[in-house]
Structure formats: C-alpha cells, structure tokens
Amino acid sequence: MKRIGMLTSGGDCQALNPAMRGVAKALFNSGEDVEIYGFLDGYQGLIYSRFRLLNYADFTGILTKGGTFLGSSRTPFKTIREPGPDGIDKVAAMKQTYHKLSLDCLVILGGNGTHKTANLLREEGLHVITLPKTIDNDLWGTNMTFGFQSAVNVATNAIDCIHTTAASHGRVFIVEVMGHKVGWLTLNAGMAGGADIILIPEIPYDIDKIAKKIKQRNAHGSQFTILAVAEGAISKEDAALSKKEYKKKMLKIRKEFPSVSYEIADKLAKKTGCDVRVTVPGHTQRGGAPCPYDRVFASRLGAEAGELILNGEYGFMVGYQNREIVKIPLEEVAGKLKMVPPDASIIKEAKLLGISFGD
Ligand code: F6P
C-alpha cells in the first residue's frame, strides 16, 4: 500500500491538472494498492488538515483543464517558521498531518517559494517529490517548467492583437508581460509576436536608446512600434541603486505609475512625441486551457514522478534537461532562480533580428 498526499501551491498555471493526472494514472495503473489524498489550497490544506481522499474519477477529464482542481494559495516561505495569526506552528502542523495520514510521500507542485518549503519538509524528514510549475520558467534545475509554453501562447496572442491596432493608428504600444523577476516569458512572447523592443530584468534598459530606436523606425517608414516589457524590467539607473534606495524610489513612483510600463510610456511619449499606449494582459497569461505542449510535458513529468514514488525514490524534483526528463535533488533546486543569461545565444539571435533590448 502506498499513501500519497498531493498539493498545488503558489500562483496557479495552465498544466497543473494534467501533471496531477499524470502522477495519479501512473500510480493507479501500476496495480499497486494506492491511496491519494488531495490537500486543498496548497500548504494551507496540509497545515490545517483539509484534504479529500481522491479516486480515479477525480483525475479523469482534467487533461485539458486550466487551474487546479485542488485549489492553490501562497504560503510565503519567509514566514514559514513564524506562527500564523492563530498561533499555529506551520511546520509542526504539516508534519503532524503527514504522519496522521501515514503518508509515504507528498507530491508538491509549485514554483520557487513552494520548492523552498518542499525542501524544508524534506529536511524535516518527510518524503517529498516535486513538479516544476510556473509561467515564469524561473526554476533552477529544469530547462522548462509547465505552464510556461501556455503562457507564451497567451502573451503572444496579446501582442498579435495589439500589432494590428498599433499599425492602424501608428502608435507605440507597450505590452506588459508577467514573469516576476525574470524575462523568459517576455523574451519568448516578444520574439514570437514580432516585438521591436524587448525589455527584461536581466538586461537593464536605457530610455534614450529605446526612444532612439522608435525614432529610427519612424524615419524608416514604420509608424508603429511594439514593446514587450517584462513586469520586472528595470532601467540602468535604477539597477545601479541599492535594494533599499530602489524600494524607496518605487514607493514614490508607483503612486503615479502603477507599473514599469506606464512609467516607460510616459517617458517615451515625452521623448518621441508619439502616441504611446499600454496593455497589460495580466493574469490571463496564467488562465485558460493548457496548450498541447504543456499537456504532454506535464503528463510526462507526472508519470515519471509516479514511477519514482513506486520505486521509493524521494527528495527529487522531476525536471527537464537536455531533452530528457530527469530527477534533480531538491536541495540543488531550492532557493535558486534561473534567469535569462544576458549572453545567451537567443539574445544574440534576437539582436541579429533587429530587436532592441534598450541596452
Ligand atoms: O509566479 C507567477 C506569477 O504569475 C508571476 O508572473 C507574477 O509576478 C505573480 O505570479 C503574480 O502573483 P499574484 O497572482 O499573487 O498576483
């Protein structure tokens, strides 16, 4: 008999359901006696012992469904050792729930913060297997996270739609793309959508270089310009500030401009005289059905996770490296961010295509 607990934590993304289905199918189809407990709303379900015993039917018909049928929530790692408002010791409570149900393993689907807590639970002696989900693709140890390709599709679609209206009106358009502190999503959606300028956190921008590029395009007869701007994009000037100075500056600036895109739009309008508009697709990038790539990818990761559990191999994230599904020790993954290397070949190739990074 194998008793498994499963939870999805952090911001959701499109292929959580297919990934859980993959794990469950591999386990149920093995012929072993298996019980799967689904914890509701991420680590909250584990802390407060809110769960449901799941059966085969729970995992059917969900391959094409976005979101997570278990629900998700953010349980910040930063305060995981601090008692909650109700005085509860979160780590002790999670361990208690695990032992109360006599679980053999927890399957945890999540991004960066989730992996830190998963690793902490491993250090506390629990058996854990994780799966890499996030539209940001910023998890260390895997070339790809599920949710990412689906989000690239949504963000690309937004840029495609903006392209036609930008052309009709001869406007400068900024499409703000999610991705937290990294630029994978913006870079890929920007290239797929034919953006003329792509701004990512890893390559701080110079506003004058961007204005110059727009003016050059206008001079060459292109009356519109599309910018794909990462929500975490940062100017050279701001990147040179200390964390404290930057925070202080942002507290003031964000009162006037809700995000970096609006700040850039204001400056560009003044510097170029162009009509500049901002579009923020926001959480639509995390919503809707998983794309076919993610359905297959998440199913594969899930199935491999199921196999690890059947073999009694714990303490790994199931990831993707060099076109192979691999298991990576959790301690190697937790707490590290996978950023876009500014010297990556994709950046060089984008520049060869004439895309400006504002650097
Ligand atoms: O990590 C996924 C993500 O969508 C980021 O791209 C974004 O910065 C963040 O989550 C938004 O978080 P929330 O859903 O809590 O607003």
Short mmCIF file of C-alpha atoms in Angstrom, two decimals, residues 78-355:
data_model
loop_
_atom_site.label_atom_id
_atom_site.label_comp_id
_atom_site.label_asym_id
_atom_site.label_seq_id
_atom_site.Cartn_x
_atom_site.Cartn_y
_atom_site.Cartn_z
CA LYS A 78 9.86 33.80 4.53
CA THR A 79 7.41 33.41 7.41
CA ILE A 80 7.03 29.64 7.40
CA ARG A 81 8.83 29.34 10.75
CA GLU A 82 6.77 32.15 12.29
CA PRO A 83 3.48 31.27 13.98
CA GLY A 84 0.37 32.17 11.96
CA PRO A 85 -2.24 34.69 13.22
CA ASP A 86 -3.87 31.78 15.06
CA GLY A 87 -0.57 30.95 16.77
CA ILE A 88 -0.15 27.71 14.85
CA ASP A 89 3.34 26.27 14.24
CA LYS A 90 3.02 25.71 10.49
CA VAL A 91 5.91 23.30 10.03
CA ALA A 92 4.89 21.17 13.01
CA ALA A 93 1.29 21.15 11.78
CA MET A 94 2.31 19.99 8.30
CA LYS A 95 4.40 17.19 9.76
CA GLN A 96 1.56 16.18 12.02
CA THR A 97 -0.91 15.93 9.12
CA TYR A 98 1.61 13.87 7.12
CA HIS A 99 2.13 11.41 9.98
CA LYS A 100 -1.54 11.31 10.95
CA LEU A 101 -2.36 10.01 7.47
CA SER A 102 0.70 7.72 7.48
CA LEU A 103 1.77 9.14 4.13
CA ASP A 104 4.62 7.56 2.20
CA CYS A 105 5.21 10.69 0.16
CA LEU A 106 3.99 14.19 -0.63
CA VAL A 107 3.74 15.25 -4.26
CA ILE A 108 4.12 19.02 -4.36
CA LEU A 109 3.52 21.06 -7.49
CA GLY A 110 4.88 24.57 -7.39
CA GLY A 111 7.38 27.25 -8.26
CA ASN A 112 10.24 28.87 -6.39
CA GLY A 113 8.73 29.62 -2.99
CA THR A 114 6.94 26.28 -2.98
CA HIS A 115 10.24 24.49 -3.59
CA LYS A 116 11.89 26.16 -0.62
CA THR A 117 9.15 24.87 1.67
CA ALA A 118 9.22 21.45 -0.02
CA ASN A 119 12.94 21.23 0.65
CA LEU A 120 12.40 22.29 4.25
CA LEU A 121 9.86 19.48 4.67
CA ARG A 122 12.43 17.07 3.20
CA GLU A 123 14.98 18.32 5.72
CA GLU A 124 12.38 17.71 8.40
CA GLY A 125 12.32 14.06 7.38
CA LEU A 126 9.26 13.91 5.10
CA HIS A 127 9.35 12.12 1.76
CA VAL A 128 8.77 14.66 -0.99
CA ILE A 129 8.63 14.65 -4.79
CA THR A 130 8.06 17.95 -6.59
CA LEU A 131 6.96 19.02 -10.04
CA PRO A 132 8.06 22.35 -11.59
CA LYS A 133 5.13 24.61 -12.36
CA THR A 134 5.25 28.28 -13.23
CA ILE A 135 4.56 30.51 -16.18
CA ASP A 136 7.80 32.33 -15.26
CA ASN A 137 10.10 29.39 -16.18
CA ASP A 138 12.46 30.58 -13.48
CA LEU A 139 13.02 27.34 -11.60
CA TRP A 140 16.60 26.20 -11.30
CA GLY A 141 17.44 22.67 -12.43
CA THR A 142 14.98 22.39 -15.30
CA ASN A 143 15.17 23.86 -18.78
CA MET A 144 11.40 24.18 -18.79
CA THR A 145 8.53 24.44 -16.33
CA PHE A 146 4.98 23.52 -17.24
CA GLY A 147 2.63 26.44 -17.71
CA PHE A 148 5.36 28.40 -19.44
CA GLN A 149 4.51 27.42 -23.02
CA SER A 150 0.80 28.04 -22.45
CA ALA A 151 1.58 31.49 -21.05
CA VAL A 152 3.85 32.22 -24.03
CA ASN A 153 0.84 31.42 -26.25
CA VAL A 154 -1.45 33.80 -24.35
CA ALA A 155 1.08 36.63 -24.21
CA THR A 156 1.95 36.16 -27.89
CA ASN A 157 -1.72 36.32 -28.77
CA ALA A 158 -1.98 39.62 -26.87
CA ILE A 159 0.97 41.03 -28.84
CA ASP A 160 -0.54 39.75 -32.11
CA CYS A 161 -3.80 41.53 -31.37
CA ILE A 162 -2.00 44.73 -30.44
CA HIS A 163 0.04 44.59 -33.65
CA THR A 164 -2.92 45.17 -35.93
CA THR A 165 -4.38 48.07 -33.98
CA ALA A 166 -0.94 49.61 -33.45
CA ALA A 167 -0.38 49.54 -37.20
CA SER A 168 -3.79 51.08 -37.95
CA HIS A 169 -3.17 54.02 -35.63
CA GLY A 170 0.57 54.44 -35.99
CA ARG A 171 1.03 54.14 -32.24
CA VAL A 172 3.70 52.91 -29.91
CA PHE A 173 2.31 50.05 -27.85
CA ILE A 174 3.73 48.51 -24.70
CA VAL A 175 2.54 45.02 -23.81
CA GLU A 176 3.46 44.24 -20.22
CA VAL A 177 4.25 40.57 -19.73
CA MET A 178 4.36 38.65 -16.44
CA GLY A 179 7.40 36.70 -15.27
CA HIS A 180 8.12 38.15 -11.85
CA LYS A 181 11.88 38.85 -11.65
CA VAL A 182 12.90 37.07 -14.86
CA GLY A 183 12.42 37.65 -18.57
CA TRP A 184 11.82 34.21 -20.12
CA LEU A 185 8.15 34.82 -20.84
CA THR A 186 8.67 38.31 -22.23
CA LEU A 187 11.63 37.21 -24.35
CA ASN A 188 9.77 34.29 -25.91
CA ALA A 189 6.40 36.01 -26.35
CA GLY A 190 8.17 39.13 -27.59
CA MET A 191 10.08 37.22 -30.25
CA ALA A 192 7.03 35.14 -31.22
CA GLY A 193 4.90 38.27 -31.50
CA GLY A 194 7.46 40.20 -33.52
CA ALA A 195 8.09 42.88 -30.88
CA ASP A 196 10.58 45.54 -31.97
CA ILE A 197 11.85 46.17 -28.45
CA ILE A 198 12.02 43.65 -25.62
CA LEU A 199 12.83 44.75 -22.08
CA ILE A 200 13.72 42.13 -19.49
CA PRO A 201 15.01 42.43 -15.91
CA GLU A 202 18.30 40.73 -16.79
CA ILE A 203 19.22 43.49 -19.27
CA PRO A 204 18.62 46.93 -17.70
CA TYR A 205 17.43 49.46 -20.27
CA ASP A 206 18.41 52.97 -21.22
CA ILE A 207 15.29 55.01 -22.03
CA ASP A 208 17.19 57.15 -24.55
CA LYS A 209 18.20 54.05 -26.52
CA ILE A 210 14.56 52.98 -26.70
CA ALA A 211 13.45 56.44 -27.83
CA LYS A 212 16.18 56.41 -30.47
CA LYS A 213 15.02 53.04 -31.82
CA ILE A 214 11.44 54.32 -32.10
CA LYS A 215 12.57 57.45 -33.93
CA GLN A 216 14.71 55.34 -36.27
CA ARG A 217 11.73 53.14 -37.08
CA ASN A 218 9.59 56.20 -37.76
CA ALA A 219 12.31 57.65 -40.00
CA HIS A 220 12.36 54.38 -41.96
CA GLY A 221 8.62 54.49 -42.52
CA SER A 222 7.39 52.19 -39.72
CA GLN A 223 4.88 54.36 -37.96
CA PHE A 224 4.24 51.95 -35.13
CA THR A 225 6.44 50.17 -32.60
CA ILE A 226 5.69 47.26 -30.30
CA LEU A 227 7.47 46.87 -26.98
CA ALA A 228 7.22 43.67 -24.94
CA VAL A 229 8.10 44.78 -21.42
CA ALA A 230 8.62 42.38 -18.53
CA GLU A 231 6.81 43.38 -15.36
CA GLY A 232 10.23 43.25 -13.68
CA ALA A 233 12.06 45.36 -16.29
CA ILE A 234 14.42 47.88 -14.77
CA SER A 235 16.35 50.91 -16.05
CA LYS A 236 20.15 51.08 -15.89
CA GLU A 237 19.80 53.95 -13.48
CA ASP A 238 17.55 52.01 -11.11
CA ALA A 239 19.64 48.85 -11.40
CA ALA A 240 22.58 50.84 -10.02
CA LEU A 241 20.67 51.69 -6.83
CA SER A 242 20.91 49.67 -3.65
CA LYS A 243 17.89 47.49 -2.81
CA LYS A 244 16.85 49.98 -0.12
CA GLU A 245 17.20 53.03 -2.37
CA TYR A 246 15.26 51.29 -5.15
CA LYS A 247 12.43 50.32 -2.81
CA LYS A 248 12.18 53.90 -1.54
CA LYS A 249 12.13 55.29 -5.08
CA MET A 250 9.45 52.81 -6.18
CA LEU A 251 7.21 53.66 -3.23
CA LYS A 252 7.01 57.17 -4.63
CA ILE A 253 6.92 56.38 -8.36
CA ARG A 254 4.30 53.63 -8.14
CA LYS A 255 1.83 56.19 -6.75
CA GLU A 256 1.89 57.88 -10.14
CA PHE A 257 2.59 54.91 -12.41
CA PRO A 258 1.09 51.56 -11.38
CA SER A 259 3.82 49.56 -13.14
CA VAL A 260 7.07 49.93 -15.04
CA SER A 261 5.23 50.02 -18.39
CA TYR A 262 3.30 53.17 -17.51
CA GLU A 263 6.49 54.80 -16.34
CA ILE A 264 8.23 53.93 -19.62
CA ALA A 265 5.18 55.04 -21.64
CA ASP A 266 5.20 58.46 -20.01
CA LYS A 267 8.90 58.96 -20.70
CA LEU A 268 8.66 57.73 -24.30
CA ALA A 269 5.69 59.94 -25.09
CA LYS A 270 7.72 62.96 -23.93
CA LYS A 271 10.90 61.93 -25.68
CA THR A 272 9.41 60.87 -29.04
CA GLY A 273 6.16 62.82 -29.32
CA CYS A 274 4.44 59.53 -30.24
CA ASP A 275 1.07 58.35 -29.06
CA VAL A 276 2.01 55.61 -26.53
CA ARG A 277 -0.45 53.07 -25.11
CA VAL A 278 -0.07 50.31 -22.52
CA THR A 279 -1.78 46.91 -22.49
CA VAL A 280 -1.47 44.56 -19.51
CA PRO A 281 -2.79 41.04 -20.19
CA GLY A 282 -2.04 40.23 -16.52
CA HIS A 283 -3.49 37.02 -15.13
CA THR A 284 -4.97 35.98 -18.46
CA GLN A 285 -1.43 34.68 -19.04
CA ARG A 286 -1.99 32.10 -16.32
CA GLY A 287 -5.52 31.22 -17.35
CA GLY A 288 -7.37 29.07 -19.82
CA ALA A 289 -6.56 25.62 -21.14
CA PRO A 290 -3.02 24.23 -21.19
CA CYS A 291 -1.54 24.23 -24.69
CA PRO A 292 -0.81 20.83 -26.30
CA TYR A 293 2.92 21.10 -25.48
CA ASP A 294 2.15 21.60 -21.78
CA ARG A 295 -0.39 18.78 -21.72
CA VAL A 296 2.22 16.35 -22.99
CA PHE A 297 5.07 17.82 -20.95
CA ALA A 298 3.16 17.92 -17.65
CA SER A 299 1.79 14.41 -18.25
CA ARG A 300 5.31 13.10 -18.80
CA LEU A 301 6.66 14.79 -15.68
CA GLY A 302 3.72 13.48 -13.67
CA ALA A 303 4.13 9.93 -14.94
CA GLU A 304 7.84 9.97 -14.09
CA ALA A 305 7.02 11.29 -10.61
CA GLY A 306 4.62 8.37 -10.22
CA GLU A 307 7.38 5.96 -11.17
CA LEU A 308 9.80 7.48 -8.64
CA ILE A 309 7.18 7.02 -5.92
CA LEU A 310 6.61 3.41 -6.94
CA ASN A 311 10.38 2.87 -6.70
CA GLY A 312 10.52 4.57 -3.31
CA GLU A 313 12.84 7.31 -4.59
CA TYR A 314 12.18 10.55 -2.78
CA GLY A 315 13.69 14.01 -2.35
CA PHE A 316 13.68 14.98 -6.03
CA MET A 317 12.15 17.48 -8.40
CA VAL A 318 11.23 15.89 -11.71
CA GLY A 319 12.55 18.27 -14.36
CA TYR A 320 13.77 18.55 -17.92
CA GLN A 321 17.37 18.87 -19.03
CA ASN A 322 18.88 18.39 -22.48
CA ARG A 323 15.63 16.96 -23.87
CA GLU A 324 15.38 14.30 -21.17
CA ILE A 325 13.13 14.05 -18.12
CA VAL A 326 15.47 13.93 -15.13
CA LYS A 327 15.32 13.84 -11.33
CA ILE A 328 17.17 16.63 -9.55
CA PRO A 329 17.89 16.57 -5.81
CA LEU A 330 15.63 19.11 -4.11
CA GLU A 331 18.48 20.72 -2.22
CA GLU A 332 20.03 21.68 -5.58
CA VAL A 333 16.84 23.38 -6.74
CA ALA A 334 15.53 25.20 -3.67
CA GLY A 335 16.29 28.89 -3.35
CA LYS A 336 17.87 29.39 -6.77
CA LEU A 337 16.48 31.48 -9.58
CA LYS A 338 17.01 30.61 -13.25
CA MET A 339 17.45 33.93 -15.03
CA VAL A 340 17.97 34.68 -18.72
CA PRO A 341 21.75 34.88 -19.20
CA PRO A 342 22.36 38.20 -20.99
CA ASP A 343 24.97 36.41 -23.13
CA ALA A 344 22.58 33.59 -24.11
CA SER A 345 22.54 32.78 -27.81
CA ILE A 346 18.82 33.60 -28.02
CA ILE A 347 19.64 37.20 -27.02
CA LYS A 348 22.34 37.39 -29.67
CA GLU A 349 19.96 35.96 -32.28
CA ALA A 350 17.19 38.38 -31.28
CA LYS A 351 19.63 41.25 -31.72
CA LEU A 352 20.60 39.87 -35.15
CA LEU A 353 16.90 40.06 -36.00
CA GLY A 354 16.99 43.76 -35.19
CA ILE A 355 15.26 43.54 -31.81
#
